[in-house]
């Protein structure tokens, strides 16, 4: 690929990269040095739905729901960084679908149940948790707050959540594992070079990760137009954080080589687009690690069957938060066929558009063992760092407890298929 030299070419590259990998706040900043003009220039109809929800808040404690953090995060971040969180693909139809589909599920509450005491505890991949909410892997968190993944890990520790760490983390797996204090999950993006994969696996294992999450929904670059639109509004010079690097490297590889997980690894020839990847990679992965293997990005019964045939240990029903293919289909709509296929043989998790306790309740009712959240905790991180993430987690937990009480369900096990109906 020819090397982009001009700012415009560089930004075009960044927008088209599947993994857009900002390195951190050093020069790009996380908002303090950002022009404030973008605040008045909100992009209105692109990105997430519910744009009318949320209010600017001055402290985490002032938040009424997670949307207050979205509004506050948008104001705190430079446009390109906020756009990286906000973006879906093409016309953002899948992003919207992920949210809107929850509106087509209605809750069927039972009355006169003693709900004085409720219990949201569960066991996820052998780990006992007080909550079914898992922190989804998201890249480049230091682009949102100087403490990045460490702030997220500390919040996860304080609130007792499982956390998955992205391959394109801006903090090393060793440091994040230490900050979390309990084993974290390691999310793996495959590359064209197996030795690179192996090095990542060995580091994750040495950092006591017990689960590797293989993301399979981005074999090629997706078309993140909303990100491109935000980048167009960003007038900063981004070259210090976003590598434009030596010419023998591709730009993406240069950017990746500056990520902590690739420290000391020569990734010159590694391809991060892996269109030729097949289920054989899953076999190889299974045979090469002692970690449990979870596949993230499954949305069909057929692929759920393949996962079971391959002996995977868990499935995450996910469309990358509407950032992979523009299917127009919500993950909560994909969940039932996966659940029917899996028949409780391995845990099934789901992510995409979970913003309220009622969304968690509906996912559990449709058979999910747990849910993952992406953007909500990033909004909390961008707005206030660790306290922001903690408050997002608190809000979701409190909302889940409330809907469980109002629906007459005392445990997650009592939330069943009769707890919801399709509108
Ligand atoms: C900014 C951002 C970065 C992400 N980075 C990764 C990543 O590095 N690896 C991955 O498997 N998924 C990544 N995802 C997808 C999330 O893991 C998750 O599937 C998605 O965010 C869930 O949807 P939600 O944001 O609506 O909750 C990312 C999502 C966002 C918003």
CSV table of C-alpha atoms and ligand atoms in Angstrom, one decimal:
chain,number,residue,atom,x,y,z
A,1,UNK,CA,0.0,0.0,0.0
A,2,UNK,CA,1.5,3.4,-0.8
A,3,UNK,CA,2.4,5.3,2.2
A,4,UNK,CA,0.2,8.3,3.1
A,5,UNK,CA,2.2,11.4,3.5
A,6,UNK,CA,-0.2,14.3,3.5
A,7,UNK,CA,-2.5,14.9,6.5
A,8,UNK,CA,-5.5,14.4,4.2
A,9,UNK,CA,-4.2,11.0,3.0
A,10,UNK,CA,-3.3,10.1,6.5
A,11,UNK,CA,-6.7,10.9,7.9
A,12,UNK,CA,-8.3,9.0,5.0
A,13,UNK,CA,-6.2,6.0,5.9
A,14,UNK,CA,-7.2,6.3,9.6
A,15,UNK,CA,-10.8,6.4,8.7
A,16,UNK,CA,-10.6,3.3,6.6
A,17,UNK,CA,-8.5,1.2,8.9
A,18,UNK,CA,-10.6,-1.5,10.6
A,19,UNK,CA,-8.9,-1.0,13.9
A,20,UNK,CA,-8.1,2.7,13.8
A,21,UNK,CA,-5.4,2.9,16.4
A,22,UNK,CA,-4.7,6.1,18.1
A,23,UNK,CA,-1.8,5.8,20.5
A,24,UNK,CA,-2.8,8.0,23.3
A,25,UNK,CA,-3.2,11.4,24.6
A,26,UNK,CA,0.4,12.6,24.4
A,27,UNK,CA,0.0,15.1,21.6
A,28,UNK,CA,-3.5,14.5,20.3
A,29,UNK,CA,-5.0,15.3,23.7
A,30,UNK,CA,-8.2,14.0,25.1
A,31,UNK,CA,-10.0,17.2,24.9
A,32,UNK,CA,-8.2,19.9,26.9
A,33,UNK,CA,-6.4,21.1,23.8
A,34,UNK,CA,-9.3,20.4,21.4
A,35,UNK,CA,-11.1,23.1,19.6
A,36,UNK,CA,-14.4,23.7,21.3
A,37,UNK,CA,-16.1,24.7,18.1
A,38,UNK,CA,-17.1,21.1,17.4
A,39,UNK,CA,-19.3,21.3,20.4
A,40,UNK,CA,-21.7,23.4,18.4
A,41,UNK,CA,-21.3,21.2,15.4
A,42,UNK,CA,-22.9,18.0,16.5
A,43,UNK,CA,-23.5,15.6,13.7
A,44,UNK,CA,-27.2,15.2,14.4
A,45,UNK,CA,-28.5,12.1,12.7
A,46,UNK,CA,-25.4,10.0,12.2
A,47,UNK,CA,-24.1,7.6,14.8
A,48,UNK,CA,-26.2,6.2,17.7
A,49,UNK,CA,-29.9,6.8,17.9
A,50,UNK,CA,-31.3,8.4,21.0
A,51,UNK,CA,-29.4,11.6,20.2
A,52,UNK,CA,-32.0,13.5,22.1
A,53,UNK,CA,-31.2,11.7,25.3
A,54,UNK,CA,-28.6,12.8,27.9
A,55,UNK,CA,-27.5,16.0,29.4
A,56,UNK,CA,-24.1,17.6,30.0
A,57,UNK,CA,-23.0,16.8,33.6
A,58,UNK,CA,-20.2,18.2,35.8
A,59,UNK,CA,-19.6,15.1,37.9
A,60,UNK,CA,-20.3,11.4,37.6
A,61,UNK,CA,-22.7,11.5,40.5
A,62,UNK,CA,-25.0,13.9,38.6
A,63,UNK,CA,-25.7,11.3,35.9
A,64,UNK,CA,-29.2,10.0,35.6
A,65,UNK,CA,-28.5,7.4,32.9
A,66,UNK,CA,-25.6,6.4,30.7
A,67,UNK,CA,-26.6,8.9,28.0
A,68,UNK,CA,-25.5,11.8,30.2
A,69,UNK,CA,-22.0,10.4,29.8
A,70,UNK,CA,-22.4,10.3,26.1
A,71,UNK,CA,-23.2,14.0,25.9
A,72,UNK,CA,-20.4,14.8,28.3
A,73,UNK,CA,-17.9,12.6,26.5
A,74,UNK,CA,-18.7,14.2,23.2
A,75,UNK,CA,-17.9,17.6,24.7
A,76,UNK,CA,-14.7,16.3,26.4
A,77,UNK,CA,-13.1,14.7,23.3
A,78,UNK,CA,-11.7,16.0,20.1
A,79,UNK,CA,-14.0,15.2,17.2
A,80,UNK,CA,-12.0,12.4,15.7
A,81,UNK,CA,-11.7,10.6,19.0
A,82,UNK,CA,-15.4,10.9,19.8
A,83,UNK,CA,-16.1,9.9,16.2
A,84,UNK,CA,-14.1,6.7,16.7
A,85,UNK,CA,-16.4,5.7,19.6
A,86,UNK,CA,-19.6,6.9,17.8
A,87,UNK,CA,-19.1,5.4,14.4
A,88,UNK,CA,-21.0,2.5,12.8
A,89,UNK,CA,-20.5,1.7,9.1
A,90,UNK,CA,-22.1,3.0,5.9
A,91,UNK,CA,-25.4,4.6,7.1
A,92,UNK,CA,-25.1,3.3,10.6
A,93,UNK,CA,-28.2,1.1,10.1
A,94,UNK,CA,-26.8,-1.8,12.1
A,95,UNK,CA,-25.7,0.6,14.9
A,96,UNK,CA,-29.3,1.9,15.1
A,97,UNK,CA,-30.8,-1.6,14.8
A,98,UNK,CA,-28.8,-2.7,17.8
A,99,UNK,CA,-30.6,-0.1,19.9
A,100,UNK,CA,-34.0,-0.1,18.3
A,101,UNK,CA,-34.5,-3.8,18.4
A,102,UNK,CA,-34.7,-3.6,22.2
A,103,UNK,CA,-37.8,-1.5,21.7
A,104,UNK,CA,-39.6,-4.4,20.0
A,105,UNK,CA,-39.2,-6.6,23.0
A,106,UNK,CA,-41.6,-6.0,25.8
A,107,UNK,CA,-41.3,-7.2,29.4
A,108,UNK,CA,-44.0,-9.4,31.0
A,109,UNK,CA,-43.8,-8.7,34.7
A,110,UNK,CA,-45.2,-11.0,37.4
A,111,UNK,CA,-46.9,-9.6,40.4
A,112,UNK,CA,-46.9,-10.3,44.1
A,113,UNK,CA,-43.5,-11.9,44.2
A,114,UNK,CA,-41.4,-11.2,47.3
A,115,UNK,CA,-38.6,-9.2,45.7
A,116,UNK,CA,-37.2,-7.7,48.9
A,117,UNK,CA,-34.0,-9.6,48.2
A,118,UNK,CA,-32.7,-10.1,44.7
A,119,UNK,CA,-29.5,-11.6,43.4
A,120,UNK,CA,-27.8,-10.6,40.1
A,121,UNK,CA,-24.9,-13.0,40.7
A,122,UNK,CA,-23.9,-15.5,38.1
A,123,UNK,CA,-21.0,-17.6,36.9
A,124,UNK,CA,-19.3,-16.7,33.6
A,125,UNK,CA,-16.8,-19.1,32.2
A,126,UNK,CA,-16.1,-20.5,35.6
A,127,UNK,CA,-15.8,-17.2,37.4
A,128,UNK,CA,-18.3,-16.2,40.0
A,129,UNK,CA,-19.5,-12.6,39.4
A,130,UNK,CA,-22.0,-10.3,41.2
A,131,UNK,CA,-23.2,-9.0,37.8
A,132,UNK,CA,-23.8,-10.4,34.3
A,133,UNK,CA,-22.3,-7.2,32.8
A,134,UNK,CA,-18.8,-7.8,31.2
A,135,UNK,CA,-16.5,-5.0,29.9
A,136,UNK,CA,-16.2,-5.6,26.2
A,137,UNK,CA,-12.8,-5.2,24.6
A,138,UNK,CA,-12.2,-1.8,23.0
A,139,UNK,CA,-9.0,-0.4,21.5
A,140,UNK,CA,-7.0,2.7,22.2
A,141,UNK,CA,-8.5,3.8,25.5
A,142,UNK,CA,-5.8,6.3,26.2
A,143,UNK,CA,-7.3,8.3,23.3
A,144,UNK,CA,-10.3,8.9,25.6
A,145,UNK,CA,-8.6,9.5,28.9
A,146,UNK,CA,-4.9,9.6,30.0
A,147,UNK,CA,-5.4,6.6,32.3
A,148,UNK,CA,-7.1,4.6,29.5
A,149,UNK,CA,-7.3,0.9,30.2
A,150,UNK,CA,-5.9,1.3,33.7
A,151,UNK,CA,-8.9,3.5,34.7
A,152,UNK,CA,-11.3,0.9,33.2
A,153,UNK,CA,-9.6,-2.0,35.0
A,154,UNK,CA,-9.6,-0.2,38.3
A,155,UNK,CA,-13.3,0.5,37.9
A,156,UNK,CA,-14.0,-3.1,36.9
A,157,UNK,CA,-12.1,-4.1,40.0
A,158,UNK,CA,-14.0,-1.7,42.3
A,159,UNK,CA,-17.4,-2.9,40.9
A,160,UNK,CA,-16.5,-6.6,40.4
A,161,UNK,CA,-16.9,-6.9,36.6
A,162,UNK,CA,-15.1,-9.2,34.2
A,163,UNK,CA,-13.0,-7.3,31.7
A,164,UNK,CA,-11.8,-8.2,28.2
A,165,UNK,CA,-8.7,-6.3,27.0
A,166,UNK,CA,-8.3,-5.5,23.3
A,167,UNK,CA,-5.3,-6.5,21.2
A,168,UNK,CA,-4.9,-2.8,20.3
A,169,UNK,CA,-4.9,-1.8,24.0
A,170,UNK,CA,-2.8,1.3,24.8
A,171,UNK,CA,-1.7,-0.3,28.1
A,172,UNK,CA,0.1,-3.6,28.3
A,173,UNK,CA,-1.8,-6.7,29.3
A,174,UNK,CA,0.6,-7.1,32.3
A,175,UNK,CA,-0.3,-3.7,33.7
A,176,UNK,CA,-4.0,-4.0,33.1
A,177,UNK,CA,-4.1,-7.5,34.7
A,178,UNK,CA,-2.4,-6.0,37.7
A,179,UNK,CA,-4.8,-3.1,37.9
A,180,UNK,CA,-7.8,-5.4,37.6
A,181,UNK,CA,-6.4,-7.7,40.3
A,182,UNK,CA,-8.2,-10.8,39.0
A,183,UNK,CA,-7.7,-12.6,35.7
A,184,UNK,CA,-8.8,-10.6,32.7
A,185,UNK,CA,-9.8,-11.9,29.3
A,186,UNK,CA,-7.5,-11.2,26.3
A,187,UNK,CA,-9.1,-10.3,23.0
A,188,UNK,CA,-7.2,-11.5,20.0
A,189,UNK,CA,-7.2,-10.0,16.5
A,190,UNK,CA,-5.6,-12.5,14.2
A,191,UNK,CA,-2.8,-11.5,11.9
A,192,UNK,CA,-1.4,-13.2,8.8
A,193,UNK,CA,1.6,-14.3,10.8
A,194,UNK,CA,1.2,-17.1,13.3
A,195,UNK,CA,4.3,-16.3,15.2
A,196,UNK,CA,2.8,-12.9,16.0
A,197,UNK,CA,-0.3,-14.6,17.3
A,198,UNK,CA,1.8,-17.0,19.4
A,199,UNK,CA,3.7,-14.1,21.0
A,200,UNK,CA,0.4,-12.4,22.0
A,201,UNK,CA,-0.9,-15.7,23.4
A,202,UNK,CA,2.2,-16.3,25.5
A,203,UNK,CA,2.0,-12.8,26.9
A,204,UNK,CA,-1.6,-13.1,27.8
A,205,UNK,CA,-1.0,-16.5,29.4
A,206,UNK,CA,1.9,-15.2,31.4
A,207,UNK,CA,-0.3,-12.3,32.6
A,208,UNK,CA,-2.7,-15.0,33.9
A,209,UNK,CA,-5.5,-14.5,31.4
A,210,UNK,CA,-7.7,-17.6,31.4
A,211,UNK,CA,-9.9,-16.7,28.4
A,212,UNK,CA,-8.8,-15.6,24.9
A,213,UNK,CA,-11.6,-14.0,22.9
A,214,UNK,CA,-11.0,-14.4,19.2
A,215,UNK,CA,-12.8,-11.6,17.2
A,216,UNK,CA,-13.9,-12.9,13.8
A,217,UNK,CA,-16.2,-10.2,12.4
A,218,UNK,CA,-13.6,-8.0,10.8
A,219,UNK,CA,-11.7,-10.0,8.1
A,220,UNK,CA,-11.4,-6.7,6.1
A,221,UNK,CA,-11.6,-3.0,6.6
A,222,UNK,CA,-15.2,-1.8,7.3
A,223,UNK,CA,-16.6,1.4,6.0
A,224,UNK,CA,-16.7,3.8,8.9
A,225,UNK,CA,-18.2,6.9,7.4
A,226,UNK,CA,-19.4,8.5,10.6
A,227,UNK,CA,-15.8,8.4,11.8
A,228,UNK,CA,-14.7,10.0,8.5
A,229,UNK,CA,-17.3,12.8,9.0
A,230,UNK,CA,-16.0,13.5,12.5
A,231,UNK,CA,-12.4,13.5,11.3
A,232,UNK,CA,-13.3,16.1,8.7
A,233,UNK,CA,-14.3,18.4,11.6
A,234,UNK,CA,-11.0,17.8,13.5
A,235,UNK,CA,-8.5,20.5,12.8
A,236,UNK,CA,-5.6,19.2,15.0
A,237,UNK,CA,-2.3,17.9,13.8
A,238,UNK,CA,-2.6,14.2,14.6
A,239,UNK,CA,0.7,13.0,13.3
A,240,UNK,CA,2.5,12.7,16.6
A,241,UNK,CA,0.1,10.0,17.9
A,242,UNK,CA,-0.9,8.4,14.7
A,243,UNK,CA,2.1,6.9,13.1
A,244,UNK,CA,3.0,7.8,9.6
A,245,UNK,CA,6.3,5.9,10.2
A,246,UNK,CA,9.1,4.5,8.1
A,247,UNK,CA,8.4,3.7,4.6
A,248,UNK,CA,9.2,0.0,4.8
A,249,UNK,CA,6.2,-0.4,7.1
A,250,UNK,CA,2.6,-0.1,6.0
A,251,UNK,CA,0.9,2.7,8.0
A,252,UNK,CA,-1.3,0.3,9.9
A,253,UNK,CA,1.6,-1.8,10.8
A,254,UNK,CA,3.6,1.2,12.0
A,255,UNK,CA,0.7,2.2,14.1
A,256,UNK,CA,0.3,-1.3,15.5
A,257,UNK,CA,4.0,-1.6,16.1
A,258,UNK,CA,3.7,1.3,18.6
A,259,UNK,CA,1.1,-0.5,20.6
A,260,UNK,CA,2.2,-2.1,23.8
A,261,UNK,CA,1.2,-5.6,22.8
A,262,UNK,CA,3.6,-5.5,19.9
A,263,UNK,CA,6.6,-4.2,21.8
A,264,UNK,CA,9.7,-6.0,20.7
A,265,UNK,CA,7.8,-7.8,17.9
A,266,UNK,CA,8.7,-7.1,14.3
A,267,UNK,CA,5.4,-7.0,12.6
A,268,UNK,CA,6.7,-5.6,9.3
A,269,UNK,CA,5.1,-8.3,7.2
A,270,UNK,CA,2.1,-9.0,9.3
A,271,UNK,CA,-1.3,-8.3,7.7
A,272,UNK,CA,-4.0,-7.1,10.0
A,273,UNK,CA,-6.6,-7.7,7.4
A,274,UNK,CA,-7.0,-11.4,7.3
A,275,UNK,CA,-9.6,-12.2,4.5
A,276,UNK,CA,-8.2,-15.7,4.1
A,277,UNK,CA,-8.9,-16.8,7.7
A,278,UNK,CA,-11.0,-19.9,8.2
A,279,UNK,CA,-12.2,-22.2,11.0
A,280,UNK,CA,-8.8,-23.9,10.7
A,281,UNK,CA,-7.4,-20.9,12.7
A,282,UNK,CA,-9.8,-21.7,15.5
A,283,UNK,CA,-8.5,-25.3,15.6
A,284,UNK,CA,-4.9,-24.0,15.7
A,285,UNK,CA,-5.8,-21.6,18.4
A,286,UNK,CA,-7.4,-24.2,20.5
A,287,UNK,CA,-4.4,-26.4,20.1
A,288,UNK,CA,-1.9,-23.7,21.0
A,289,UNK,CA,-3.2,-22.2,24.2
A,290,UNK,CA,-4.3,-23.4,27.6
A,291,UNK,CA,-6.7,-20.4,27.8
A,292,UNK,CA,-10.4,-21.1,27.1
A,293,UNK,CA,-11.3,-19.9,23.6
A,294,UNK,CA,-14.3,-17.7,23.1
A,295,UNK,CA,-15.4,-16.6,19.6
A,296,UNK,CA,-16.7,-13.1,19.3
A,297,UNK,CA,-18.8,-12.0,16.4
A,298,UNK,CA,-21.1,-14.9,15.8
A,299,UNK,CA,-24.6,-14.0,14.6
A,300,UNK,CA,-26.0,-17.2,13.0
A,301,UNK,CA,-27.0,-20.7,14.0
A,302,UNK,CA,-24.7,-22.1,11.3
A,303,UNK,CA,-21.6,-20.5,12.8
A,304,UNK,CA,-22.8,-21.4,16.3
A,305,UNK,CA,-22.8,-25.0,15.2
A,306,UNK,CA,-19.3,-24.6,13.8
A,307,UNK,CA,-18.1,-23.2,17.1
A,308,UNK,CA,-19.5,-26.2,18.9
A,309,UNK,CA,-17.9,-28.6,16.4
A,310,UNK,CA,-14.6,-26.8,16.9
A,311,UNK,CA,-14.9,-27.2,20.7
A,312,UNK,CA,-15.0,-23.5,21.6
A,313,UNK,CA,-15.6,-22.7,25.2
A,314,UNK,CA,-18.0,-19.7,24.7
A,315,UNK,CA,-19.7,-17.5,22.1
A,316,UNK,CA,-20.2,-13.8,22.0
A,317,UNK,CA,-23.1,-12.8,19.8
A,318,UNK,CA,-21.8,-9.5,18.4
A,319,UNK,CA,-21.6,-7.4,15.3
A,320,UNK,CA,-18.8,-5.3,16.7
A,321,UNK,CA,-21.2,-2.7,17.9
A,322,UNK,CA,-22.5,-2.1,14.3
A,323,UNK,CA,-18.9,-1.5,13.2
A,324,UNK,CA,-18.4,-4.5,11.0
A,325,UNK,CA,-20.9,-5.4,8.2
A,326,UNK,CA,-23.9,-3.2,7.6
A,327,UNK,CA,-26.3,-6.1,8.1
A,328,UNK,CA,-29.1,-4.0,9.5
A,329,UNK,CA,-29.7,-6.8,11.9
A,330,UNK,CA,-29.5,-6.3,15.6
A,331,UNK,CA,-27.6,-8.7,17.8
A,332,UNK,CA,-30.6,-9.1,20.1
A,333,UNK,CA,-32.4,-10.5,17.0
A,334,UNK,CA,-29.5,-12.8,16.3
A,335,UNK,CA,-29.3,-14.1,19.8
A,336,UNK,CA,-32.3,-16.5,19.8
A,337,UNK,CA,-31.0,-18.6,16.9
A,338,UNK,CA,-27.6,-19.0,18.5
A,339,UNK,CA,-29.1,-19.8,21.9
A,340,UNK,CA,-31.4,-22.4,20.3
A,341,UNK,CA,-28.4,-24.0,18.6
A,342,UNK,CA,-26.1,-24.0,21.6
A,343,UNK,CA,-28.6,-25.4,24.0
A,344,UNK,CA,-26.6,-24.3,27.0
A,345,UNK,CA,-23.6,-26.5,26.1
A,346,UNK,CA,-21.3,-23.4,26.3
A,347,UNK,CA,-22.0,-19.9,27.6
A,348,UNK,CA,-23.5,-17.4,25.2
A,349,UNK,CA,-22.9,-13.7,25.7
A,350,UNK,CA,-24.3,-10.9,23.7
A,351,UNK,CA,-23.3,-7.2,23.1
A,352,UNK,CA,-24.5,-4.3,21.0
A,353,UNK,CA,-26.7,-1.4,22.1
A,354,UNK,CA,-27.0,-2.3,25.7
A,355,UNK,CA,-27.7,1.0,27.4
A,356,UNK,CA,-30.2,0.2,30.2
A,357,UNK,CA,-31.0,-2.4,32.8
A,358,UNK,CA,-34.0,-3.4,30.8
A,359,UNK,CA,-31.8,-4.2,27.9
A,360,UNK,CA,-29.7,-6.5,30.1
A,361,UNK,CA,-33.0,-8.1,31.4
A,362,UNK,CA,-34.2,-8.7,27.8
A,363,UNK,CA,-30.9,-10.3,26.7
A,364,UNK,CA,-31.0,-12.6,29.7
A,365,UNK,CA,-34.6,-13.5,29.0
A,366,UNK,CA,-33.7,-14.5,25.5
A,367,UNK,CA,-31.1,-16.9,26.8
A,368,UNK,CA,-27.9,-14.9,27.2
A,369,UNK,CA,-25.7,-16.0,30.1
A,370,UNK,CA,-24.2,-12.5,30.3
A,371,UNK,CA,-23.9,-9.3,28.3
A,372,UNK,CA,-21.0,-7.1,27.3
A,373,UNK,CA,-21.0,-3.3,27.0
A,374,UNK,CA,-18.7,-1.2,24.9
A,375,UNK,CA,-19.6,2.5,24.3
A,376,UNK,CA,-21.3,3.2,27.7
A,377,UNK,CA,-18.1,2.6,29.7
A,378,UNK,CA,-16.1,4.5,27.1
A,379,UNK,CA,-18.4,7.5,27.5
A,380,UNK,CA,-17.8,7.3,31.3
A,381,UNK,CA,-14.1,7.0,30.8
A,382,UNK,CA,-13.9,9.9,28.4
A,383,UNK,CA,-16.0,12.1,30.6
A,384,UNK,CA,-14.5,11.4,34.0
A,385,UNK,CA,-11.9,8.6,33.9
A,386,UNK,CA,-12.3,5.8,36.5
A,387,UNK,CA,-15.1,7.4,38.5
A,388,UNK,CA,-17.0,7.8,35.2
A,389,UNK,CA,-16.7,4.1,34.4
A,390,UNK,CA,-17.6,3.2,37.9
A,391,UNK,CA,-20.8,5.3,37.7
A,392,UNK,CA,-21.8,3.8,34.4
A,393,UNK,CA,-21.4,0.3,35.9
A,394,UNK,CA,-23.4,1.4,39.0
A,395,UNK,CA,-26.2,2.8,36.9
A,396,UNK,CA,-26.6,-0.4,34.9
A,397,UNK,CA,-26.5,-2.5,38.0
A,398,UNK,CA,-29.1,-0.4,39.7
A,399,UNK,CA,-31.3,-0.4,36.7
A,400,UNK,CA,-31.1,-4.1,36.4
A,401,UNK,CA,-32.0,-4.6,40.0
A,402,UNK,CA,-34.9,-2.3,39.6
A,403,UNK,CA,-36.4,-4.0,36.6
A,404,UNK,CA,-35.8,-7.4,38.2
A,405,UNK,CA,-37.9,-6.3,41.2
A,406,UNK,CA,-40.6,-4.7,39.1
A,407,UNK,CA,-40.8,-7.8,36.9
A,408,UNK,CA,-41.0,-10.2,39.9
A,409,UNK,CA,-37.7,-12.0,39.1
A,410,UNK,CA,-35.4,-12.5,42.1
A,411,UNK,CA,-32.5,-14.1,40.3
A,412,UNK,CA,-31.1,-14.1,36.8
A,413,UNK,CA,-32.3,-17.8,36.5
A,414,UNK,CA,-35.8,-16.6,37.1
A,415,UNK,CA,-35.6,-14.3,34.1
A,416,UNK,CA,-36.9,-16.6,31.4
A,417,UNK,CA,-38.4,-16.7,27.9
A,418,UNK,CA,-41.8,-15.9,29.4
A,419,UNK,CA,-40.4,-12.7,30.9
A,420,UNK,CA,-40.5,-11.0,27.4
A,421,UNK,CA,-42.7,-10.9,24.4
A,422,UNK,CA,-42.1,-9.6,20.9
A,423,UNK,CA,-44.1,-6.5,20.1
B,1,LIG,C1,-14.4,2.5,20.2
B,1,LIG,C2,-14.6,1.0,20.1
B,1,LIG,C3,-13.4,0.2,19.9
B,1,LIG,C4,-13.6,-1.2,19.8
B,1,LIG,N1,-12.5,-2.0,19.7
B,1,LIG,C5,-12.6,-3.3,19.7
B,1,LIG,C6,-11.5,-4.2,19.7
B,1,LIG,O1,-10.4,-3.7,19.8
B,1,LIG,N2,-11.7,-5.5,19.7
B,1,LIG,C7,-13.0,-6.0,19.6
B,1,LIG,O2,-13.1,-7.3,19.5
B,1,LIG,N3,-14.1,-5.3,19.6
B,1,LIG,C8,-13.9,-3.9,19.6
B,1,LIG,N4,-15.0,-3.1,19.7
B,1,LIG,C9,-16.4,-3.7,19.8
B,1,LIG,C10,-16.8,-4.0,21.2
B,1,LIG,O3,-16.0,-5.0,21.8
B,1,LIG,C11,-18.3,-4.4,21.3
B,1,LIG,O4,-18.5,-5.5,20.5
B,1,LIG,C12,-19.2,-3.3,21.0
B,1,LIG,O5,-18.7,-2.1,21.4
B,1,LIG,C13,-20.6,-3.6,21.7
B,1,LIG,O6,-21.5,-2.6,21.3
B,1,LIG,P1,-21.9,-1.3,22.1
B,1,LIG,O7,-20.8,-0.4,21.9
B,1,LIG,O8,-23.1,-0.8,21.5
B,1,LIG,O9,-22.1,-1.7,23.6
B,1,LIG,C14,-14.9,-1.8,19.8
B,1,LIG,C15,-16.0,-0.9,19.9
B,1,LIG,C16,-15.8,0.5,20.1
B,1,LIG,C17,-17.1,1.3,20.3
